[in-house]
């Protein structure tokens, strides 16, 4: 749709956007006043319009008319949708730090927090020892044994060894008393789906500590060796968070399994991690459906299981001989709640959590998080989302994915509260919970935002407590996120891209920089990015261009080992050397725009991103190839829509018999969906089946899915 410059907009056009006549007159007069003050276009005009003219109750077509009209002919792509002001910037965590120490750190280059942010980010890369020591002090991180240094060269680690000799317990940091909070401060808020009219439940730090200590003591009665792997396959409830913290506090290792996985996927992860026990629920309530979970764990031949009742009953029937109900598990200890559990302090390299990220071999990569990794997650939240005492942080997720543990550490280590919704986050129930819990930082994935926008489920709700949004998991849509910002009077969206193996993000945004829609404004603090050309060589620094993303290997918190693959082969083998450093592979295609923003363009390898879940093409093809005897071969391709947003799963199919009909293709699509949802993940869905005579291949006979992705991306619709 073509939009007109704002100076040409008439009262009638505002009315045509869905605004009543009298209101259209008022808004037109307000628009004229703003344009007289700021000029007819550009960031300054949009900043004033978004703050003084637009509100959540106005029709979204009017928001679009104002935003796009403001930037007609604007020569910077993408244009900013939010602009920081000096007062707000100075009140952020990073802004306060720069006001105190900016001149000391940056010398004559320092001007103010906004002007000097890029210099500070570059300082964090060039001076890791000084930067991380300072950030740990700012965040109040304490070590039972301090490190001998922050970073030193080490032959086994291409990026160096971080914090040698340090001992700590990451869970203990989440439970500690400090100047950020007291025992009576609320640390978790939650609500069950369907209880929209009831007050939000709360848990104080004192109550959380008591519950975690109880579970930690009960864990020790299982007589498992310290360091044993214990799985969690649950919804992200208050109980799941308590169990997660207790396992780590007591010196064991969490194995993260998403509650959506099929039995064979559960079994694969339990086997890789060598899990000795598992916490799970009897069932999951989603809307009006009750879905079995314990039975899937049993089918996966899981080890000893501790089963939490979903409906609150203490009696669970039909357990295996050695399995334990939650009630009986807690009853194994005589516990005095005033006596703290002594945290098991461990070397910073010790494992805390085993998470999984799909590779291209069909088996998920098992990525251990160490005690250092939670510090990376919390530091990202401190620096980029500005999470601090008094904040309420919500992010619909699960402990089976990295954003579940990330949410725990990002909120609790920084003295904020965590908000959990026990239900489907796609409708008005979750939207009202955001209002009632007074969420200040709302994390999202684009598919959730699209569902909210399509149903307008936020209508009539007050999201004014939100200070910023953050988004991760998949590519964003400009219009969807313009709508999202407008729900909270145009608060910024901090895009956040990283990975399980990073422990957080490598490219993101900042409240000290203008933020554009569906774009990243900066490398994460302590991270340096390179875009490789078609020959595998880095583009000149700060030059515009597109290519495969590579990372400077000196990244605090990033993985150094894999349980079931060679870490060097996966992330470093065959990568170029720059300034004496072997660059780290990531696998995404990235663009740096002429105006300095970054855009993600999907995977360059054979891994795709479906609804925020990374999965290999091989895993999908293995299942789809067996769906019908008419199939000779398939190729699974993640195709980004032309309008932006999450990747769609398209199946290229070679049939044994080249005769097929549209009706047969639709039946096959539905059969693919049924098989994928049963055997891999109930959230996966094939958008289209495309018959092809052959698949493009390399000289070594590998399928060139990138070629298919380029071909399919040119289609207008699937």
XYZ file of C-alpha atoms in Angstrom:
718
model
C 0.000 0.000 0.000
C 1.296 3.471 -0.912
C 1.172 6.027 1.919
C 1.053 9.791 1.457
C 3.273 12.357 3.200
C 1.741 13.499 6.461
C 1.525 17.125 5.367
C -0.936 15.997 2.667
C -3.147 13.903 4.961
C -6.743 15.162 5.192
C -9.418 14.840 7.851
C -11.310 12.530 5.493
C -8.337 10.169 5.200
C -8.042 9.976 8.966
C -11.746 9.175 9.093
C -11.312 6.495 6.441
C -8.811 4.804 8.772
C -11.703 4.076 11.142
C -11.757 7.233 13.284
C -15.124 8.915 14.108
C -15.589 12.369 12.450
C -15.193 14.533 15.575
C -12.119 12.577 16.678
C -10.702 12.801 13.145
C -10.977 16.590 13.302
C -9.179 16.700 16.635
C -6.408 14.348 15.501
C -5.885 16.283 12.270
C -5.477 19.525 14.205
C -3.023 17.828 16.590
C -1.088 16.451 13.620
C -0.807 19.909 12.039
C 0.541 21.375 15.289
C 3.156 18.607 15.597
C 4.302 19.028 12.006
C 4.682 22.788 12.505
C 6.962 22.079 15.471
C 9.001 19.201 14.078
C 8.818 19.392 10.312
C 6.766 17.281 7.990
C 8.715 14.032 8.184
C 11.541 12.082 9.764
C 12.398 10.689 13.193
C 11.651 13.851 15.162
C 8.141 14.073 13.722
C 7.460 10.374 14.330
C 8.764 10.614 17.903
C 6.291 13.398 18.659
C 3.381 11.719 16.852
C 3.908 8.382 18.610
C 3.992 10.061 22.026
C 1.396 12.816 21.647
C -1.110 11.724 19.019
C -1.383 7.930 18.905
C -2.900 5.718 21.589
C -3.765 1.985 21.809
C -7.505 2.586 21.351
C -7.096 4.244 17.938
C -7.488 1.999 14.843
C -4.258 0.384 13.732
C -4.619 1.639 10.127
C -4.189 5.144 11.564
C -0.957 4.072 13.272
C 0.273 2.718 9.936
C -0.748 5.907 8.124
C 1.223 8.018 10.603
C 4.344 5.806 10.686
C 4.686 5.193 6.978
C 3.592 8.715 6.083
C 6.284 10.114 8.360
C 8.978 8.270 6.430
C 7.839 8.765 2.825
C 11.048 9.387 0.887
C 13.200 8.836 3.969
C 16.658 7.786 2.764
C 17.684 5.705 5.787
C 16.544 2.072 5.829
C 15.185 0.910 8.210
C 13.760 4.069 9.801
C 13.665 4.316 13.603
C 10.399 3.502 15.364
C 11.620 4.633 18.792
C 14.156 7.284 19.789
C 15.768 7.602 23.241
C 15.740 10.875 25.126
C 18.459 12.060 27.463
C 16.421 11.752 30.661
C 15.329 8.139 30.058
C 18.769 7.133 28.807
C 20.439 8.517 31.917
C 18.138 6.456 34.162
C 19.053 3.089 32.592
C 21.605 0.724 34.112
C 24.127 1.485 31.379
C 23.304 5.192 31.353
C 23.942 5.548 35.088
C 27.225 3.677 34.736
C 28.387 5.910 31.888
C 27.430 9.065 33.744
C 29.641 7.986 36.633
C 32.554 6.474 34.747
C 32.219 7.438 31.083
C 35.146 9.851 31.030
C 37.316 7.407 32.996
C 36.585 4.576 30.554
C 36.430 6.404 27.225
C 38.506 9.517 27.838
C 37.905 12.403 25.453
C 35.566 10.269 23.328
C 32.923 10.376 26.062
C 30.116 12.910 25.573
C 26.921 11.479 27.048
C 25.272 8.029 27.393
C 23.451 8.222 24.043
C 26.261 9.652 21.924
C 28.901 7.409 23.494
C 27.087 4.053 23.591
C 28.789 2.686 20.461
C 32.184 3.641 21.885
C 31.273 1.857 25.123
C 30.250 -1.288 23.251
C 33.588 -1.249 21.423
C 35.324 -0.730 24.779
C 33.628 -3.884 26.104
C 35.166 -5.887 23.243
C 38.637 -4.330 23.369
C 38.895 -4.435 27.182
C 37.144 -7.587 28.395
C 39.060 -7.708 31.687
C 38.006 -4.195 32.679
C 34.469 -4.450 31.291
C 33.411 -7.732 32.903
C 35.028 -6.945 36.254
C 33.065 -3.691 36.309
C 29.756 -5.308 35.246
C 29.993 -8.026 37.900
C 30.516 -5.307 40.488
C 27.531 -3.337 39.163
C 25.342 -6.456 39.276
C 26.519 -7.455 42.759
C 27.895 -10.840 41.659
C 29.815 -12.577 44.442
C 32.115 -15.583 44.191
C 32.872 -18.042 46.972
C 36.367 -18.156 45.438
C 37.205 -15.183 43.192
C 38.890 -15.785 39.827
C 42.625 -15.286 39.441
C 41.808 -13.067 36.454
C 38.905 -12.417 34.101
C 40.472 -13.858 30.923
C 43.672 -15.609 29.918
C 44.973 -17.342 26.819
C 44.485 -21.089 26.731
C 45.317 -23.583 23.994
C 42.060 -25.491 24.496
C 39.813 -22.442 24.039
C 40.071 -20.371 20.806
C 38.615 -17.376 22.636
C 40.608 -17.817 25.828
C 39.706 -19.173 29.272
C 37.298 -17.100 31.320
C 37.621 -16.532 35.070
C 40.057 -19.349 35.924
C 39.875 -20.553 39.523
C 36.483 -18.983 40.274
C 33.925 -20.907 42.352
C 30.237 -20.045 42.717
C 26.732 -21.447 42.486
C 24.442 -19.797 39.938
C 21.248 -20.815 41.771
C 22.564 -19.322 44.980
C 22.884 -15.955 43.206
C 19.157 -16.104 42.430
C 18.315 -16.595 46.106
C 20.788 -14.228 47.722
C 19.947 -11.289 49.948
C 21.519 -8.022 48.808
C 20.788 -4.337 48.386
C 18.483 -5.194 45.445
C 15.872 -6.979 47.546
C 14.785 -8.183 50.969
C 13.162 -11.379 52.169
C 9.648 -9.956 51.833
C 10.105 -8.700 48.272
C 8.016 -10.477 45.622
C 10.162 -12.492 43.214
C 7.545 -14.532 41.297
C 4.034 -13.646 40.170
C 1.737 -16.124 38.421
C -1.761 -16.926 37.337
C -3.469 -20.059 36.047
C -5.392 -19.907 32.796
C -9.092 -19.368 33.462
C -8.520 -17.459 36.712
C -8.607 -14.055 34.988
C -10.883 -12.517 37.606
C -8.772 -13.644 40.558
C -5.826 -11.719 42.009
C -2.353 -12.575 40.735
C -0.531 -15.070 42.966
C 2.797 -13.945 44.446
C 5.809 -15.554 46.086
C 8.340 -13.658 48.177
C 12.065 -14.293 48.265
C 11.669 -15.857 51.705
C 9.031 -18.274 50.401
C 11.071 -19.145 47.315
C 14.180 -19.857 49.381
C 12.189 -22.087 51.737
C 10.714 -24.111 48.864
C 14.026 -24.476 47.022
C 15.799 -25.627 50.212
C 13.068 -28.213 50.816
C 13.414 -29.690 47.306
C 17.224 -29.626 47.532
C 17.094 -31.645 50.751
C 14.661 -34.106 49.177
C 16.972 -34.501 46.167
C 19.778 -35.637 48.447
C 17.609 -38.510 49.688
C 17.753 -40.035 46.195
C 21.427 -40.885 46.895
C 22.561 -39.751 43.459
C 26.231 -38.712 43.098
C 26.739 -34.947 42.967
C 26.960 -33.869 39.347
C 24.295 -36.368 38.249
C 21.950 -35.254 35.479
C 18.290 -34.771 36.464
C 15.736 -33.929 33.782
C 12.787 -31.546 33.911
C 9.918 -32.126 31.465
C 7.232 -29.724 32.667
C 5.389 -26.531 31.903
C 7.197 -23.462 33.184
C 5.328 -23.155 36.462
C 6.423 -21.886 39.856
C 7.070 -25.505 40.851
C 9.263 -26.055 37.790
C 11.345 -22.977 38.670
C 11.734 -24.201 42.268
C 12.891 -27.624 41.032
C 15.270 -26.033 38.520
C 16.970 -23.893 41.173
C 17.066 -26.748 43.715
C 18.829 -29.126 41.314
C 21.588 -26.601 40.638
C 21.814 -25.402 44.248
C 22.378 -29.003 45.363
C 25.196 -29.584 42.869
C 23.315 -31.596 40.239
C 22.795 -30.817 36.541
C 19.440 -29.990 34.944
C 18.524 -31.703 31.670
C 16.067 -29.420 29.890
C 13.280 -31.122 27.913
C 10.391 -29.195 26.365
C 6.945 -30.406 27.409
C 5.843 -30.545 23.754
C 8.268 -33.302 22.751
C 7.133 -36.712 21.573
C 8.345 -39.817 23.493
C 11.180 -40.614 21.087
C 12.524 -37.060 21.382
C 12.342 -37.282 25.180
C 14.183 -40.619 25.058
C 16.913 -39.199 22.824
C 17.646 -36.346 25.218
C 17.572 -38.537 28.323
C 20.023 -40.944 26.714
C 22.447 -38.276 25.487
C 22.528 -36.582 28.910
C 22.617 -39.875 30.839
C 19.832 -38.603 33.085
C 19.374 -40.473 36.381
C 15.943 -39.051 37.264
C 13.235 -36.848 35.809
C 10.642 -34.415 37.156
C 7.417 -34.292 35.171
C 3.664 -33.706 35.451
C 0.832 -36.185 35.152
C -0.718 -34.024 32.412
C -0.772 -30.570 30.857
C -3.821 -28.324 30.711
C -3.974 -26.309 27.476
C -7.223 -24.427 27.127
C -9.965 -26.988 27.645
C -7.722 -29.916 26.734
C -5.856 -32.155 29.163
C -2.812 -33.645 27.442
C -0.925 -36.580 28.979
C 2.725 -35.991 29.869
C 3.722 -38.671 32.376
C 2.633 -41.384 29.936
C 4.974 -39.918 27.310
C 7.825 -40.022 29.831
C 7.015 -43.661 30.586
C 6.930 -44.481 26.863
C 10.367 -42.856 26.589
C 11.653 -45.440 29.134
C 12.720 -42.652 31.451
C 14.618 -43.358 34.672
C 13.175 -42.671 38.128
C 10.363 -40.131 37.761
C 8.963 -37.671 40.289
C 5.437 -36.702 39.196
C 3.796 -33.397 40.035
C -0.037 -33.368 39.911
C -1.363 -30.747 37.527
C -4.646 -30.253 39.369
C -3.151 -30.108 42.861
C -4.218 -33.541 44.107
C -1.753 -35.377 46.330
C -2.773 -38.756 44.905
C -1.556 -39.869 41.483
C -2.670 -43.271 40.252
C -0.935 -45.644 37.882
C 2.704 -44.874 38.669
C 5.504 -47.254 37.747
C 6.888 -49.317 40.608
C 9.844 -47.068 41.447
C 8.367 -43.702 40.533
C 7.451 -41.200 43.256
C 4.604 -38.739 43.618
C 5.524 -35.130 44.418
C 3.830 -35.434 47.812
C 5.823 -38.533 48.744
C 9.056 -37.018 47.392
C 8.788 -33.989 49.660
C 7.766 -36.224 52.548
C 11.099 -38.037 52.424
C 12.761 -35.329 54.526
C 12.199 -33.850 57.938
C 12.804 -30.240 57.170
C 13.081 -27.130 59.301
C 12.396 -24.196 57.004
C 14.570 -21.753 58.933
C 17.732 -23.763 58.245
C 19.291 -22.815 54.875
C 20.538 -25.462 52.472
C 24.274 -25.050 52.000
C 24.773 -24.367 48.287
C 27.289 -26.631 46.560
C 29.908 -24.155 45.398
C 31.571 -25.386 42.205
C 34.246 -24.350 39.712
C 32.884 -21.911 37.158
C 33.450 -24.554 34.428
C 31.133 -27.085 36.142
C 27.925 -27.949 34.308
C 24.593 -26.593 35.569
C 22.242 -27.372 32.703
C 22.216 -29.475 29.528
C 20.119 -27.925 26.778
C 19.615 -29.032 23.206
C 19.840 -27.300 19.876
C 19.231 -29.058 16.598
C 22.133 -29.609 14.250
C 22.158 -30.931 10.703
C 22.826 -34.588 11.535
C 19.369 -35.452 12.818
C 20.501 -35.692 16.461
C 20.153 -32.607 18.655
C 23.380 -31.041 19.888
C 23.708 -31.357 23.668
C 25.025 -28.007 24.904
C 26.139 -27.778 28.544
C 25.643 -24.514 30.372
C 28.225 -23.847 33.056
C 28.054 -21.603 36.116
C 29.442 -18.820 33.901
C 26.531 -18.981 31.456
C 23.852 -17.547 33.793
C 26.106 -14.519 34.317
C 26.096 -13.891 30.560
C 22.283 -14.170 30.445
C 21.842 -11.821 33.406
C 24.413 -9.345 32.054
C 22.618 -9.147 28.705
C 19.369 -8.415 30.528
C 21.082 -5.781 32.701
C 22.730 -3.982 29.786
C 20.205 -4.329 26.953
C 16.706 -4.824 28.421
C 17.646 -2.680 31.447
C 16.232 -5.194 33.923
C 16.616 -4.082 37.538
C 15.002 -3.992 40.966
C 11.288 -3.250 40.734
C 10.855 -4.739 37.267
C 8.381 -7.507 36.470
C 9.645 -9.672 33.608
C 7.382 -11.966 31.557
C 8.376 -14.107 28.588
C 6.190 -17.037 27.474
C 8.672 -19.890 27.242
C 9.661 -23.239 28.701
C 12.629 -24.623 30.619
C 13.186 -26.953 27.646
C 14.420 -23.985 25.604
C 17.209 -21.592 26.526
C 14.853 -18.670 27.159
C 13.364 -20.535 30.143
C 16.604 -20.625 32.136
C 17.457 -17.197 30.696
C 14.266 -15.759 32.215
C 15.098 -17.234 35.626
C 18.585 -15.726 35.708
C 17.781 -12.457 33.924
C 15.109 -11.587 36.459
C 16.273 -13.074 39.768
C 19.993 -12.227 39.567
C 19.084 -8.623 38.677
C 16.666 -8.239 41.589
C 13.526 -8.240 39.420
C 10.375 -10.358 39.649
C 9.436 -13.086 37.188
C 5.856 -13.330 35.877
C 4.580 -16.789 34.817
C 1.284 -17.593 33.102
C 0.155 -21.217 33.334
C -1.712 -21.523 30.063
C -1.755 -20.657 26.389
C -0.291 -17.154 25.908
C -2.182 -16.417 22.669
C -5.354 -14.785 23.933
C -6.973 -12.275 26.239
C -6.201 -14.315 29.383
C -2.478 -13.790 29.014
C -2.955 -10.188 27.876
C -4.928 -9.427 31.039
C -2.260 -11.143 33.144
C 0.322 -8.738 31.655
C -1.891 -5.870 32.792
C -2.683 -7.235 36.252
C 0.900 -8.283 37.039
C 2.073 -4.830 35.877
C 4.708 -6.358 33.640
C 7.493 -3.890 32.822
C 9.528 -6.000 30.368
C 7.504 -8.268 28.090
C 9.409 -10.808 26.021
C 7.752 -12.222 22.918
C 8.224 -14.347 19.834
C 6.761 -13.037 16.552
C 4.181 -15.801 16.128
C 2.605 -14.864 19.481
C 2.459 -11.190 18.522
C 0.788 -12.084 15.234
C -1.891 -14.051 17.138
C -2.523 -11.095 19.464
C -2.793 -8.700 16.542
C -5.114 -10.938 14.531
C -7.541 -11.302 17.448
C -6.991 -7.826 18.940
C -7.038 -9.522 22.336
C -5.408 -6.540 24.080
C -8.405 -4.295 23.383
C -9.379 -2.347 26.489
C -6.371 -3.478 28.515
C -3.756 -1.207 30.054
C -0.159 -2.110 29.228
C 1.242 1.261 30.255
C 3.532 -0.307 32.901
C 5.682 -1.802 30.130
C 9.031 -0.038 29.738
C 10.217 -2.165 26.838
C 9.550 -5.321 24.870
C 12.106 -7.853 23.729
C 11.797 -10.344 20.902
C 13.714 -13.464 19.951
C 13.385 -16.850 18.302
C 12.467 -15.914 14.744
C 12.317 -13.052 12.256
C 9.948 -10.210 13.134
C 7.329 -8.500 10.989
C 7.426 -4.702 10.750
C 3.645 -4.230 10.890
C 3.138 -6.753 13.699
C 5.741 -5.005 15.826
C 4.471 -1.526 15.005
C 1.136 -2.780 16.355
C 2.866 -4.237 19.438
C 4.675 -0.991 20.281
C 1.401 0.875 19.990
C -0.195 -1.294 22.703
C 2.153 0.281 25.265
C 2.245 3.867 23.963
C 5.234 3.137 21.732
C 7.713 1.575 24.056
C 10.738 0.084 22.221
C 11.225 -3.492 21.072
C 14.725 -4.768 21.856
C 15.405 -7.476 19.281
C 17.598 -10.235 20.707
C 19.397 -12.890 18.666
C 21.827 -15.469 19.993
C 21.626 -19.135 20.699
C 21.716 -21.883 23.275
C 25.458 -22.205 22.667
C 25.928 -18.456 23.316
C 24.060 -18.402 26.625
C 22.337 -15.241 25.492
C 22.634 -12.858 22.558
C 25.347 -11.703 20.192
C 23.311 -8.990 18.438
C 20.493 -6.989 19.992
C 19.317 -3.448 20.737
C 19.788 -0.824 23.409
C 17.676 1.783 25.179
C 20.513 4.214 24.435
C 20.059 3.911 20.658
C 17.210 4.498 18.186
C 15.397 1.220 17.563
C 14.087 0.195 14.149
C 11.418 -2.439 13.578
C 12.610 -5.980 12.807
C 16.249 -4.893 13.105
C 19.138 -4.977 15.581
C 20.998 -1.806 16.502
C 24.166 -3.190 18.081
C 26.297 -6.229 18.788
C 25.701 -7.393 22.357
C 28.085 -6.054 24.979
C 31.358 -7.963 24.808
C 30.589 -9.371 21.322
C 32.042 -8.569 17.916
C 30.397 -9.612 14.643
C 31.767 -10.269 11.181
C 29.854 -10.752 7.943
C 31.609 -13.036 5.483
C 31.486 -12.514 1.720
C 30.918 -15.319 -0.779
C 34.614 -16.277 -0.548
C 34.447 -16.575 3.241
C 36.341 -13.356 3.936
C 35.076 -10.746 6.418
C 33.589 -7.606 4.901
C 35.340 -4.347 5.866
C 34.396 -3.255 9.371
C 31.126 -1.291 9.513
C 30.577 -1.757 5.755
C 27.089 -2.511 4.452
C 26.656 -6.000 3.043
C 25.072 -9.411 3.420
C 26.583 -12.832 4.078
C 27.195 -15.561 6.609
C 27.646 -14.326 10.168
C 30.830 -15.134 12.088
C 31.655 -14.226 15.682
C 34.778 -13.148 17.482
C 35.570 -16.192 19.668
C 36.210 -14.100 22.785
C 32.652 -14.188 24.121
C 31.979 -14.590 27.809
C 29.497 -17.376 28.575
C 29.669 -19.093 25.178
C 29.927 -22.894 24.955
C 33.297 -24.631 25.043
C 32.175 -28.250 24.692
C 29.358 -30.464 23.412
C 28.314 -33.796 24.878
C 27.712 -35.589 21.588
C 29.770 -33.772 18.957
C 33.198 -32.247 18.491
C 32.871 -28.605 19.575
C 35.803 -27.482 17.440
C 34.437 -29.183 14.313
C 30.982 -27.680 14.784
C 31.948 -24.090 15.525
C 35.517 -23.488 14.346
C 36.733 -25.948 11.731
C 37.224 -24.278 8.354
C 36.578 -20.756 9.633
C 38.880 -17.856 8.677
C 41.521 -16.386 10.969
C 41.365 -12.633 11.561
C 43.894 -10.660 13.599
C 45.286 -13.914 14.970
C 41.848 -15.198 16.086
C 39.974 -18.145 14.609
C 36.436 -16.883 14.045
C 33.458 -18.766 15.430
C 30.754 -20.116 13.117
C 27.124 -19.311 13.787
C 25.139 -20.310 10.719
C 22.790 -17.354 10.164
C 22.810 -15.088 7.139
C 22.983 -11.453 8.260
C 22.851 -8.055 6.642
C 24.396 -4.824 7.833
C 22.516 -1.849 6.411
C 24.047 1.432 5.303
C 22.539 3.075 8.398
C 24.255 0.592 10.734
C 21.404 -1.740 11.645
C 21.601 -5.518 11.378
C 18.944 -7.783 9.857
C 18.687 -11.573 10.101
C 17.860 -13.528 6.939
C 17.584 -17.065 8.271
C 19.920 -20.032 8.363
C 22.713 -20.633 5.876
C 22.987 -24.310 6.838
C 20.357 -27.023 6.906
C 18.760 -25.897 10.154
C 15.537 -23.893 10.169
C 13.614 -21.916 12.748
C 9.952 -22.868 13.180
C 8.029 -20.853 15.731
C 11.232 -20.078 17.632
C 12.342 -23.742 17.662
C 15.471 -24.646 15.730
C 15.193 -27.982 13.977
C 17.249 -29.678 11.316
C 15.878 -30.400 7.868
C 17.143 -33.967 8.242
C 14.894 -34.605 11.266
C 11.804 -33.430 9.368
C 12.712 -35.254 6.155
C 13.296 -38.517 7.984
C 9.701 -38.468 9.201
C 8.105 -37.144 6.000
C 9.877 -39.639 3.738
C 7.991 -42.460 5.455
C 4.525 -40.906 5.276
C 3.579 -42.241 1.826
C 4.843 -44.946 -0.524
C 4.402 -42.484 -3.400
C 7.321 -40.361 -2.130
C 10.778 -40.846 -3.554
C 12.504 -38.044 -1.621
C 11.750 -34.834 0.273
C 13.562 -31.657 1.226
C 12.407 -29.513 4.146
C 12.891 -25.782 3.618
C 12.271 -22.857 5.950
C 10.988 -19.991 3.790
C 10.557 -16.458 5.192
C 7.317 -14.773 4.016
C 7.758 -11.872 1.606
C 6.075 -9.594 4.146
C 8.499 -10.619 6.895
C 7.946 -12.713 9.974
C 8.520 -16.332 11.031
C 9.728 -18.953 8.592
C 7.152 -21.227 6.976
C 7.881 -24.914 6.504
C 7.701 -25.897 2.834
C 8.232 -29.490 1.722
C 9.754 -30.096 -1.712
C 8.705 -33.579 -2.821
C 9.905 -35.873 -5.604
C 7.181 -38.387 -6.388
C 7.847 -41.824 -7.803
C 4.982 -41.200 -10.201
C 4.939 -37.630 -11.516
C 1.139 -37.601 -11.802
C -0.459 -35.806 -8.837
C -3.342 -33.455 -8.138
C -3.858 -30.440 -5.896
C -6.204 -32.576 -3.816
C -3.493 -35.193 -3.332
C -0.970 -32.491 -2.372
C -3.331 -31.171 0.305
C -3.917 -34.675 1.675
C -0.155 -35.195 1.778
C 0.344 -31.868 3.585
C -2.125 -32.925 6.263
C -0.419 -36.321 6.558
C 2.953 -34.601 6.968
C 1.487 -32.415 9.736
C 0.028 -35.402 11.551
C 3.310 -37.319 11.432
C 5.460 -34.347 12.478
C 3.166 -33.369 15.332
C 2.998 -36.913 16.644
C 6.652 -37.906 16.256
C 8.575 -34.634 16.509
C 6.720 -31.594 17.861
C 2.976 -30.780 18.037
C 3.744 -27.157 17.129
C 5.230 -27.937 13.699
C 3.089 -27.395 10.608
C 3.783 -27.709 6.884
C 2.563 -24.640 5.002
C 2.863 -26.062 1.510
C 3.913 -29.128 -0.482
C 5.758 -28.324 -3.709
C 6.338 -31.125 -6.240
C 9.745 -30.955 -7.933
C 11.316 -33.207 -10.592
C 14.692 -33.271 -8.790
C 16.665 -31.676 -5.947
C 19.699 -29.446 -6.588
C 22.888 -31.109 -5.350
C 26.556 -30.387 -4.872
C 29.284 -32.380 -6.598
C 29.429 -34.562 -3.481
C 25.667 -35.223 -3.783
C 24.565 -33.070 -0.832
C 21.160 -31.426 -1.217
C 21.519 -27.664 -1.761
C 18.569 -26.509 0.354
C 19.777 -22.931 0.098
C 19.040 -22.983 -3.646
C 15.517 -24.244 -2.982
C 15.042 -21.588 -0.305
C 16.023 -18.873 -2.778
C 13.662 -20.277 -5.403
C 10.731 -20.593 -3.021
C 11.328 -17.151 -1.496
C 10.542 -15.592 -4.881
C 7.011 -17.011 -4.789
C 4.411 -14.520 -3.669
C 2.429 -16.963 -1.540
C 2.362 -20.469 -0.090
